[in-house]
Short mmCIF file of C-alpha atoms in Angstrom, two decimals:
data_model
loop_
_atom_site.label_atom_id
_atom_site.label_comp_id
_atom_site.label_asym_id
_atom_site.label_seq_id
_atom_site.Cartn_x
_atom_site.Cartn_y
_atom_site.Cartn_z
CA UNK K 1 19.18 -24.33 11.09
CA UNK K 2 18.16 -22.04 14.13
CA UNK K 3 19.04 -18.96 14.16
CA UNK K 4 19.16 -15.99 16.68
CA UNK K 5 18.32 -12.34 15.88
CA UNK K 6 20.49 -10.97 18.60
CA UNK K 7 17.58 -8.44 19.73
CA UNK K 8 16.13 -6.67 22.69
CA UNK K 9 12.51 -7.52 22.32
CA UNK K 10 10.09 -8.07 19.53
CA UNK K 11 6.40 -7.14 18.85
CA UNK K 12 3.78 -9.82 19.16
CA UNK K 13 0.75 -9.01 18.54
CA UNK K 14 1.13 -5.56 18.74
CA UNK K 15 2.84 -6.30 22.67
CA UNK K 16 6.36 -5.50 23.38
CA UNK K 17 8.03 -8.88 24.63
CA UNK K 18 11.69 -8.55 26.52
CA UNK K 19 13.62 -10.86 24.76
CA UNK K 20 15.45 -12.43 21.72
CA UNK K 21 13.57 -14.31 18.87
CA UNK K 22 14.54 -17.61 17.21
CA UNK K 23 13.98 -18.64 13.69
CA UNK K 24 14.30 -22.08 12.60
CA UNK K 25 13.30 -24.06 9.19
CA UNK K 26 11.59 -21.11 8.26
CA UNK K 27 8.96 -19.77 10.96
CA UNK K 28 9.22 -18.07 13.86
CA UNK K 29 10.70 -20.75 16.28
CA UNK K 30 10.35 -18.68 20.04
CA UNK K 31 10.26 -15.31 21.24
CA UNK K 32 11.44 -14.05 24.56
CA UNK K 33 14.57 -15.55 24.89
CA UNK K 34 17.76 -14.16 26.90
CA UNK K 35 17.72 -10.91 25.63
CA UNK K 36 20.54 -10.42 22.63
CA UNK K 37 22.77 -7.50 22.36
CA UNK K 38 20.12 -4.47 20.77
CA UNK K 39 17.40 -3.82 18.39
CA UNK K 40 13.72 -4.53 17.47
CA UNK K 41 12.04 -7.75 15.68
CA UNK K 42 8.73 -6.84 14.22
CA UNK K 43 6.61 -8.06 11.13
CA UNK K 44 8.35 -7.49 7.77
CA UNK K 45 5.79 -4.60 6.59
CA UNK K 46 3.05 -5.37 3.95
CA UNK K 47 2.49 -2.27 1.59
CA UNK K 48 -0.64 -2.29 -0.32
CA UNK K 49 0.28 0.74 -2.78
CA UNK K 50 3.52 0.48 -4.09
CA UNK K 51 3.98 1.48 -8.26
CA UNK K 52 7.36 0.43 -8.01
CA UNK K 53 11.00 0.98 -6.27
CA UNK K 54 14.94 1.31 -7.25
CA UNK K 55 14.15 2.82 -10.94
CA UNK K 56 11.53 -0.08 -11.50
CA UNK K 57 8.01 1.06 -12.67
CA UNK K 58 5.46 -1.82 -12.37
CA UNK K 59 3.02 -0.42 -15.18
CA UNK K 60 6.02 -0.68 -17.79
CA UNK K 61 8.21 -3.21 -16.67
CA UNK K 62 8.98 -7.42 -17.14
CA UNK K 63 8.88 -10.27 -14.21
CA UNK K 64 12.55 -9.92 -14.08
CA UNK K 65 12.48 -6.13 -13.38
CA UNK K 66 9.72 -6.15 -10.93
CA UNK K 67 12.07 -8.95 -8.71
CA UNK K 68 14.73 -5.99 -8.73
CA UNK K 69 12.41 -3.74 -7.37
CA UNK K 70 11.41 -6.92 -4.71
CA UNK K 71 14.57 -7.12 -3.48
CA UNK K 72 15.26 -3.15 -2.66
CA UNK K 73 12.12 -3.01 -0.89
CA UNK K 74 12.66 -5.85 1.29
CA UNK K 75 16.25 -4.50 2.09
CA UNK K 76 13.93 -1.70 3.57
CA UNK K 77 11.97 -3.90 5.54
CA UNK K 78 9.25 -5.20 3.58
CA UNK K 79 8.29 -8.74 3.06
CA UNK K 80 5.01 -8.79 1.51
CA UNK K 81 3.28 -5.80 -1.10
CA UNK K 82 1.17 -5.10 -3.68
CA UNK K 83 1.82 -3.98 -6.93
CA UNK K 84 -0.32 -0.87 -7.47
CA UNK K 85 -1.12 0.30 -11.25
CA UNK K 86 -2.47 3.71 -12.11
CA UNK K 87 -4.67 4.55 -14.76
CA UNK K 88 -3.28 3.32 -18.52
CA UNK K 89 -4.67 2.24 -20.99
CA UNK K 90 -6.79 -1.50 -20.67
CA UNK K 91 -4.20 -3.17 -22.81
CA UNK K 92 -0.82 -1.86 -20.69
CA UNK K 93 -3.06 -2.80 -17.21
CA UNK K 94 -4.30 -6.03 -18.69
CA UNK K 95 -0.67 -6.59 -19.46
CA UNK K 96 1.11 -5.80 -16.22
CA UNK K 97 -1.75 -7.91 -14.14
CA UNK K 98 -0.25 -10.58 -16.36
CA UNK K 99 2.95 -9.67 -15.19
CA UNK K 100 1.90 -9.91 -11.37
CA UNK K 101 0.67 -13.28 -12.06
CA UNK K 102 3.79 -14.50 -13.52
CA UNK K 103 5.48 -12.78 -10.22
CA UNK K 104 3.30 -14.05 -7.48
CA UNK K 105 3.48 -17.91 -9.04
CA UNK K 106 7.16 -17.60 -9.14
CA UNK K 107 7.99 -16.03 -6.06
CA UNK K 108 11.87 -14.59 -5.71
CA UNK K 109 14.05 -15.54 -2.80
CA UNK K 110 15.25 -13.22 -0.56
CA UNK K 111 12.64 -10.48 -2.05
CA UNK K 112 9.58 -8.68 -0.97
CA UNK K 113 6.53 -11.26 -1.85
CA UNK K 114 3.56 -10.24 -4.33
CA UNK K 115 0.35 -10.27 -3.01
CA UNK K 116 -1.43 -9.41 -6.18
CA UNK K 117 -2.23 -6.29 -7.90
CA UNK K 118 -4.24 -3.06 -6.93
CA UNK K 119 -6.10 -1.47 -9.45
CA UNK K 120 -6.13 2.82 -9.06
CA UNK K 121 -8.17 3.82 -11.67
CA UNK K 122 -9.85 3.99 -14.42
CA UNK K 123 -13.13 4.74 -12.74
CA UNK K 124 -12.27 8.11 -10.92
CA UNK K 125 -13.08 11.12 -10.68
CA UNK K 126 -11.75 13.50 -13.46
CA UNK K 127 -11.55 16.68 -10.95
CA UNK K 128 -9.79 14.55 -8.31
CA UNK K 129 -7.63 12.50 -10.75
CA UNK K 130 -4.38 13.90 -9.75
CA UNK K 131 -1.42 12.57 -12.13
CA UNK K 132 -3.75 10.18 -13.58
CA UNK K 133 -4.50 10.57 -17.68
CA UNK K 134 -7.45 12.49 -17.82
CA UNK K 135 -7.71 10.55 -21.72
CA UNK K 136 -7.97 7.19 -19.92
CA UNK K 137 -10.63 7.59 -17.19
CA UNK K 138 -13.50 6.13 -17.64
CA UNK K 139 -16.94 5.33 -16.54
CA UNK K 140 -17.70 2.31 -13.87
CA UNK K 141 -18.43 -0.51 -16.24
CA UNK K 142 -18.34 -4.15 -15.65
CA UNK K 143 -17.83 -5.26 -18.77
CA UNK K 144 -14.61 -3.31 -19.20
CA UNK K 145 -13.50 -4.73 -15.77
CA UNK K 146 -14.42 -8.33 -16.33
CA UNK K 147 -10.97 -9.49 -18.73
CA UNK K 148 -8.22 -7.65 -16.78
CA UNK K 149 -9.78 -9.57 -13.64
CA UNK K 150 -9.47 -12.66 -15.66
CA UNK K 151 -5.75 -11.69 -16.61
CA UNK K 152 -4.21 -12.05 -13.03
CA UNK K 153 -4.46 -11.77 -9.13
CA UNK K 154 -6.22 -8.45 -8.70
CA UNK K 155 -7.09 -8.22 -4.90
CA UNK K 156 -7.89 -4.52 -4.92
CA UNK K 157 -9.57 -2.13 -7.12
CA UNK K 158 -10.11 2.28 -6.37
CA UNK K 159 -13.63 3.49 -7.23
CA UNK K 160 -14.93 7.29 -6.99
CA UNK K 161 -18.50 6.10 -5.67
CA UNK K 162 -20.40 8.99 -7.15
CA UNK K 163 -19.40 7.85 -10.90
CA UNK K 164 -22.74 6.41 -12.75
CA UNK K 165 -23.37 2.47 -11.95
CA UNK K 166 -19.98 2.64 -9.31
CA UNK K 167 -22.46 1.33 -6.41
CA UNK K 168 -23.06 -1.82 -8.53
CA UNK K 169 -19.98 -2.38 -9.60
CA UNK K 170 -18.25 -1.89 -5.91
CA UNK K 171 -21.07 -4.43 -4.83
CA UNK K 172 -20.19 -7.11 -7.08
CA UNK K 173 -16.41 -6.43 -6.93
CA UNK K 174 -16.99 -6.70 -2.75
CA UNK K 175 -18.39 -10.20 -3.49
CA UNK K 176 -15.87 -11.96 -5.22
CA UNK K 177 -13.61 -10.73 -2.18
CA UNK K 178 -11.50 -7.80 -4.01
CA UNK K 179 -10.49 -5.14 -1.47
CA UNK K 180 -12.81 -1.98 -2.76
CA UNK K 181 -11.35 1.22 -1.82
CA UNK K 182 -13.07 4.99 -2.56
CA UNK K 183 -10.66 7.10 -3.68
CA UNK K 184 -9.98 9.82 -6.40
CA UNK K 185 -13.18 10.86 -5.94
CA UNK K 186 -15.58 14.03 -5.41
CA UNK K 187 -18.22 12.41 -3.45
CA UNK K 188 -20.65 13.69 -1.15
CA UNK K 189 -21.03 12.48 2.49
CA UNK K 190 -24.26 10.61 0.90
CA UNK K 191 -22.65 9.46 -1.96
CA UNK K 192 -19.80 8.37 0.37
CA UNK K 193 -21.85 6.46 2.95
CA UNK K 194 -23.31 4.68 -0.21
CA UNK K 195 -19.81 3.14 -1.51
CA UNK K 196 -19.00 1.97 1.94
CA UNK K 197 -22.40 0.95 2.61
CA UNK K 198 -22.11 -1.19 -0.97
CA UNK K 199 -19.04 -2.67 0.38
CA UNK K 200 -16.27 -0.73 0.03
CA UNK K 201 -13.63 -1.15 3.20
CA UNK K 202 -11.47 1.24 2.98
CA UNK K 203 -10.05 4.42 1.63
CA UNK K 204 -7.24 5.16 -1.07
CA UNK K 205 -4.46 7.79 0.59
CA UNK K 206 -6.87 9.67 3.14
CA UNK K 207 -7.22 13.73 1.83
CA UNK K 208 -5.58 13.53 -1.07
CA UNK K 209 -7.70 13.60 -4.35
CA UNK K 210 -10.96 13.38 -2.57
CA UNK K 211 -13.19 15.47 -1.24
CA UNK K 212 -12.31 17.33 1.76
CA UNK K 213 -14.62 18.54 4.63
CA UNK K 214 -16.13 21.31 6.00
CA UNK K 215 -18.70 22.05 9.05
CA UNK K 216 -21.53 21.01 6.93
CA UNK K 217 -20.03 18.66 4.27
CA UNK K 218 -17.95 16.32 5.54
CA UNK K 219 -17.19 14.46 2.11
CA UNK K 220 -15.28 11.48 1.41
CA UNK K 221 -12.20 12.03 3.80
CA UNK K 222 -14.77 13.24 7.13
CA UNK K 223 -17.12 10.06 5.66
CA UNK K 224 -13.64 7.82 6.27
CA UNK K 225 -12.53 9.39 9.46
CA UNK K 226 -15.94 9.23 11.05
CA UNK K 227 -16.74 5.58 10.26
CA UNK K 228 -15.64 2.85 12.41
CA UNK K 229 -15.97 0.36 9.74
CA UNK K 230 -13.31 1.94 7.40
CA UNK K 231 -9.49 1.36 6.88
CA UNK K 232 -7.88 4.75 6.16
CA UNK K 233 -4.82 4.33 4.59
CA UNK K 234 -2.57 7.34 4.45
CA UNK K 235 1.23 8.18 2.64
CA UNK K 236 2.63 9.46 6.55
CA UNK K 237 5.49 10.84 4.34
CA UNK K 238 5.40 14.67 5.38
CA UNK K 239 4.47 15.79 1.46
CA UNK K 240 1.39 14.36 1.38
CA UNK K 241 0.06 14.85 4.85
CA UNK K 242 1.36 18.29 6.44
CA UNK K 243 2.46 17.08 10.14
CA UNK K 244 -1.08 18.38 11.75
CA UNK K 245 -2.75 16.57 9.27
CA UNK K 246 -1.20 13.28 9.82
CA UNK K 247 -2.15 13.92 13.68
CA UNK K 248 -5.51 14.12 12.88
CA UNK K 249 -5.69 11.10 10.95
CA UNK K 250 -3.76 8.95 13.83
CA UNK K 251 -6.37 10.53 16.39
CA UNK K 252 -9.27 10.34 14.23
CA UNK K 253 -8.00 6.49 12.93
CA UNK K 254 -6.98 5.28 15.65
CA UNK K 255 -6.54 1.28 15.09
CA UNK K 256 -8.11 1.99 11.44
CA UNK K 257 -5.07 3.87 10.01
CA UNK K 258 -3.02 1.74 7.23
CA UNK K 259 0.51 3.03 6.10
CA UNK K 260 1.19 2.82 2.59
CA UNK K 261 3.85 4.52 0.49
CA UNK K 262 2.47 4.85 -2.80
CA UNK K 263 6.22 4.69 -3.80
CA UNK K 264 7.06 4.92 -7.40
CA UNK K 265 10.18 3.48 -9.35
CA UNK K 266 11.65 6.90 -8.03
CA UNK K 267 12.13 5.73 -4.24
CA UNK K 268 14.79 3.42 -3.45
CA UNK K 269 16.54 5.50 -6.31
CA UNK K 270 18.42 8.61 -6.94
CA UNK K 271 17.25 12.37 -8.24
CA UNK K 272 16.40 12.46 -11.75
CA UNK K 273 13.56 11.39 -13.93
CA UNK K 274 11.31 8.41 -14.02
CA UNK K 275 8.10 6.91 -15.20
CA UNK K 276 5.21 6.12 -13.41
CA UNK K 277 2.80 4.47 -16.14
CA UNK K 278 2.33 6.97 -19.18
CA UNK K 279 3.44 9.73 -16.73
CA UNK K 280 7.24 11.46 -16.42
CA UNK K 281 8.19 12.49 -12.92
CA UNK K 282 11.23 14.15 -11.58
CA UNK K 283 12.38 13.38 -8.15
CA UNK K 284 13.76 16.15 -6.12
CA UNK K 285 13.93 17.36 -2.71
CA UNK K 286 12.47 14.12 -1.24
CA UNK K 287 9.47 14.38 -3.40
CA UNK K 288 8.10 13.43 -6.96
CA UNK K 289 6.05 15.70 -9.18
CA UNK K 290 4.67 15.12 -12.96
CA UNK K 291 5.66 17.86 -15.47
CA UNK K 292 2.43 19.74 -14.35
CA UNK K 293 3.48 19.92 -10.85
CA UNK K 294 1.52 17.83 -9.52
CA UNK K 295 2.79 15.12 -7.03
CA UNK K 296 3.03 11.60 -8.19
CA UNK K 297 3.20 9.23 -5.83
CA UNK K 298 5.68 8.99 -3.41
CA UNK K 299 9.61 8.60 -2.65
CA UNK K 300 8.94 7.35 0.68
CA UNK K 301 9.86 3.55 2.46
CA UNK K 302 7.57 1.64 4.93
CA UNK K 303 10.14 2.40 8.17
CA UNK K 304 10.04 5.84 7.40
CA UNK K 305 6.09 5.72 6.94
CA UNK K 306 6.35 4.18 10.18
CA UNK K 307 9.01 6.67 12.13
CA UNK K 308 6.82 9.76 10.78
CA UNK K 309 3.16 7.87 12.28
CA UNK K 310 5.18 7.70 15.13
CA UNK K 311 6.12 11.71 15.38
CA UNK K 312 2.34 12.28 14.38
CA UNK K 313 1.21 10.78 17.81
CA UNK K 314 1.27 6.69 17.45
CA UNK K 315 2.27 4.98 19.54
CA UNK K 316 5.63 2.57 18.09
CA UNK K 317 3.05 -0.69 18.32
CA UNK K 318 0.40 1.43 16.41
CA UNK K 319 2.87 2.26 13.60
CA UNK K 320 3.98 -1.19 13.80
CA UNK K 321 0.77 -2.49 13.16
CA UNK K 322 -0.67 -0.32 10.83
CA UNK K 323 2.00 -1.15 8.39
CA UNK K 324 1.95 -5.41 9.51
CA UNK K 325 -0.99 -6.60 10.65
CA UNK K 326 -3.78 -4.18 9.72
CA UNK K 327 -2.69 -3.83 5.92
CA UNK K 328 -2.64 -7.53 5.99
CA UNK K 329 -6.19 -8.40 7.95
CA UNK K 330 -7.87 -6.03 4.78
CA UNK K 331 -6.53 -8.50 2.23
CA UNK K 332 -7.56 -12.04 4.50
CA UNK K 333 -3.86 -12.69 5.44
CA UNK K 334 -3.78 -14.09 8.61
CA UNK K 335 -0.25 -16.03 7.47
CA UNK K 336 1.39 -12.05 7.39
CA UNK K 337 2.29 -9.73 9.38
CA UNK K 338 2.38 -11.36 12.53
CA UNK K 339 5.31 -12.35 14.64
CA UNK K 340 4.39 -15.61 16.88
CA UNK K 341 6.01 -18.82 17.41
CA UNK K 342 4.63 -21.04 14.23
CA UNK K 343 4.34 -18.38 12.20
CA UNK K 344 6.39 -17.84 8.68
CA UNK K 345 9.65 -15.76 9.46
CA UNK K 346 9.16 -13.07 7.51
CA UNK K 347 10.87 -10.31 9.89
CA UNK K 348 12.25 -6.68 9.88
CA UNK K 349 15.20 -5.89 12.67
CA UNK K 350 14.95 -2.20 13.70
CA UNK K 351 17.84 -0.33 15.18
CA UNK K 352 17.47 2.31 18.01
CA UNK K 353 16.51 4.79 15.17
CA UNK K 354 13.84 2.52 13.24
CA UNK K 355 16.02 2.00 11.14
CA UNK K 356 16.10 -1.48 8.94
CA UNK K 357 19.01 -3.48 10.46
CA UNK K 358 18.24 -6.54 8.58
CA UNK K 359 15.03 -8.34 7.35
CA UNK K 360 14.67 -12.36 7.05
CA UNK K 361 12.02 -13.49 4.16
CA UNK K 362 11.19 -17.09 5.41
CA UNK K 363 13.75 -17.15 7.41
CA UNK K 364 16.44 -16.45 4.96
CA UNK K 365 18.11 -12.65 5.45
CA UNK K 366 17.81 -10.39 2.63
CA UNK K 367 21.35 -9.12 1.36
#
């Protein structure tokens, strides 16, 4: 069945084209048509760092539970994520990998799709750990790796680069195509150059828990910014970034900047208390902190990541992108994120405000 959006224009390849857009038997049929009555098609966003959404916590949670949290995030636009699982203990992260295996075979219509699973932690930093369990860090070791890769579809792991044998093991983890990303980490500009150098592509939520720099020392967040060969993906949710901040990294970025949300089972959801691995968090006043104080992840959505890059200085087709195409490029996905004739119609409608009119997974509109 074809089917009309009813909007204004739509961005293609990161171009504004007048016009309505078509969907038919599941792909994007045309774009440009007589223009429809209002509105915005773009991409359905891809999120690479979500922990969970709507009171679902990925680290502690069944198949059934994470599709609950699949369809409240693609009511908020997003169409494609993945699942992102801070440090726990080997059997609870061996476990939920399991999980996202069971999750990305089955697929769950009219939700957000799995990509996989990101691994954030346990080889980080212990000063720069944040909410993460000090009592399950541990050193880079292969060995200890090798079985939770084995359990499921990990496509990205975080590695503080200055941790003994982390070169090596960002090297081989680079080869078998996982998405290596320095973060949680006290590294030197050297020791910085040498992750990226080993492989590593991009960087885990740009200034916080790394390394922050000065006129002489740039560290892991000036190593980031200065490269040209480095995503930097950022939480543009005005906690974790102060609004100069975020400016800086859009500037600095430019077409490198990634949104993510880093949400936890906390966004999506009411005030109160929730989990976020082994970790209790109370939401509050738009944010999340652990019992220490100390934030823990995020309450934010992917069109509000994407209004706030916006009122940092992007342009609406950078924001666009940086939470379509460019999240999707660092994982190989040339089937996401894109909005041409041919390809799958996996779309977001935005009203005049950026706000999430409607979003169509495959063609079918979420409810």
């Amino acid at each position: 069945m074809r089917r009309l959006l009813g909007v204004a224009a739509a961005l293609v390849d990161s171009e504004l084209v007048p016009g309505d857009v078509a969907l038919e038997d599941g792909v994007v049929a045309a774009v440009g048509l007589p223009v429809g009555s209002g509105g915005l098609a773009v991409p359905g966003f891809v999120d690479l760092q979500v922990n969970g959404y709507a009171g679902v916590d990925f680290l502690t949670s069944d198949a059934e539970e994470w599709a609950v949290a699949a369809r409240a995030m693609a009511r908020d636009g997003v169409t494609a994520y993945v699942a992102n699982l801070i440090t726990s203990s080997f059997d609870l992260i061996t476990r939920s990998v399991q999980v996202g295996g069971e999750v990305v075979a089955e697929g769950e219509p009219g939700a957000a799709r799995c990509l996989g699973v990101h691994l954030e932690g346990p080889f980080l930093a212990p000063r720069r750990r944040g909410t993460h369990p000090l009592r399950h860090l541990r050193e880079p070791d292969r060995s200890l790796l090798e079985p939770v890769l084995a359990a499921g579809p990990v496509v990205g792991v975080t590695i503080a680069p200055e941790l003994p044998r982390a070169v090596g093991l960002i090297t081989w983890l680079s080869s078998t195509r996982v998405l290596v990303s320095l973060g949680h980490s006290d590294a030197t500009a050297e020791q910085a150059h040498d992750g990226f150098d080993a492989g590593a592509r991009a960087v885990t939520h740009v200034f916080n828990g790394m390394s922050q720099p000065t006129s002489r020392a740039p560290g892991l967040t000036g190593v980031a910014l200065a490269r040209d060969d480095v995503a930097v993906q950022m939480i543009c949710d005005g906690v974790h970034l102060a609004p100069e901040t975020a400016a800086l990294v859009v500037a600095a970025a430019g077409s490198r900047f990634v949104l993510v949300t880093d949400a936890l089972s906390a966004a999506g959801a009411p005030d109160g208390r929730y989990r976020l691995g082994d970790v209790e968090v109370t939401k509050a006043d738009g944010r999340a902190r652990n019992d220490d104080g100390r934030l823990a992840g995020s309450v934010l959505s992917m069109p509000g990541a994407v209004r706030n890059a916006i009122a940092a200085g992007a342009t609406i087709e950078q924001a666009v992108a940086a939470a379509t195409t460019r999240p999707a490029a660092l994982l190989g996905r040339s089937d996401l994120g894109r909005l041409r004739p041919g390809d799958r119609a996996d779309v977001a409608v935005l009203d005049d405000s950026l706000e999430v009119a409607a979003t169509y997974v495959a063609g079918v509109p979420v409810q």
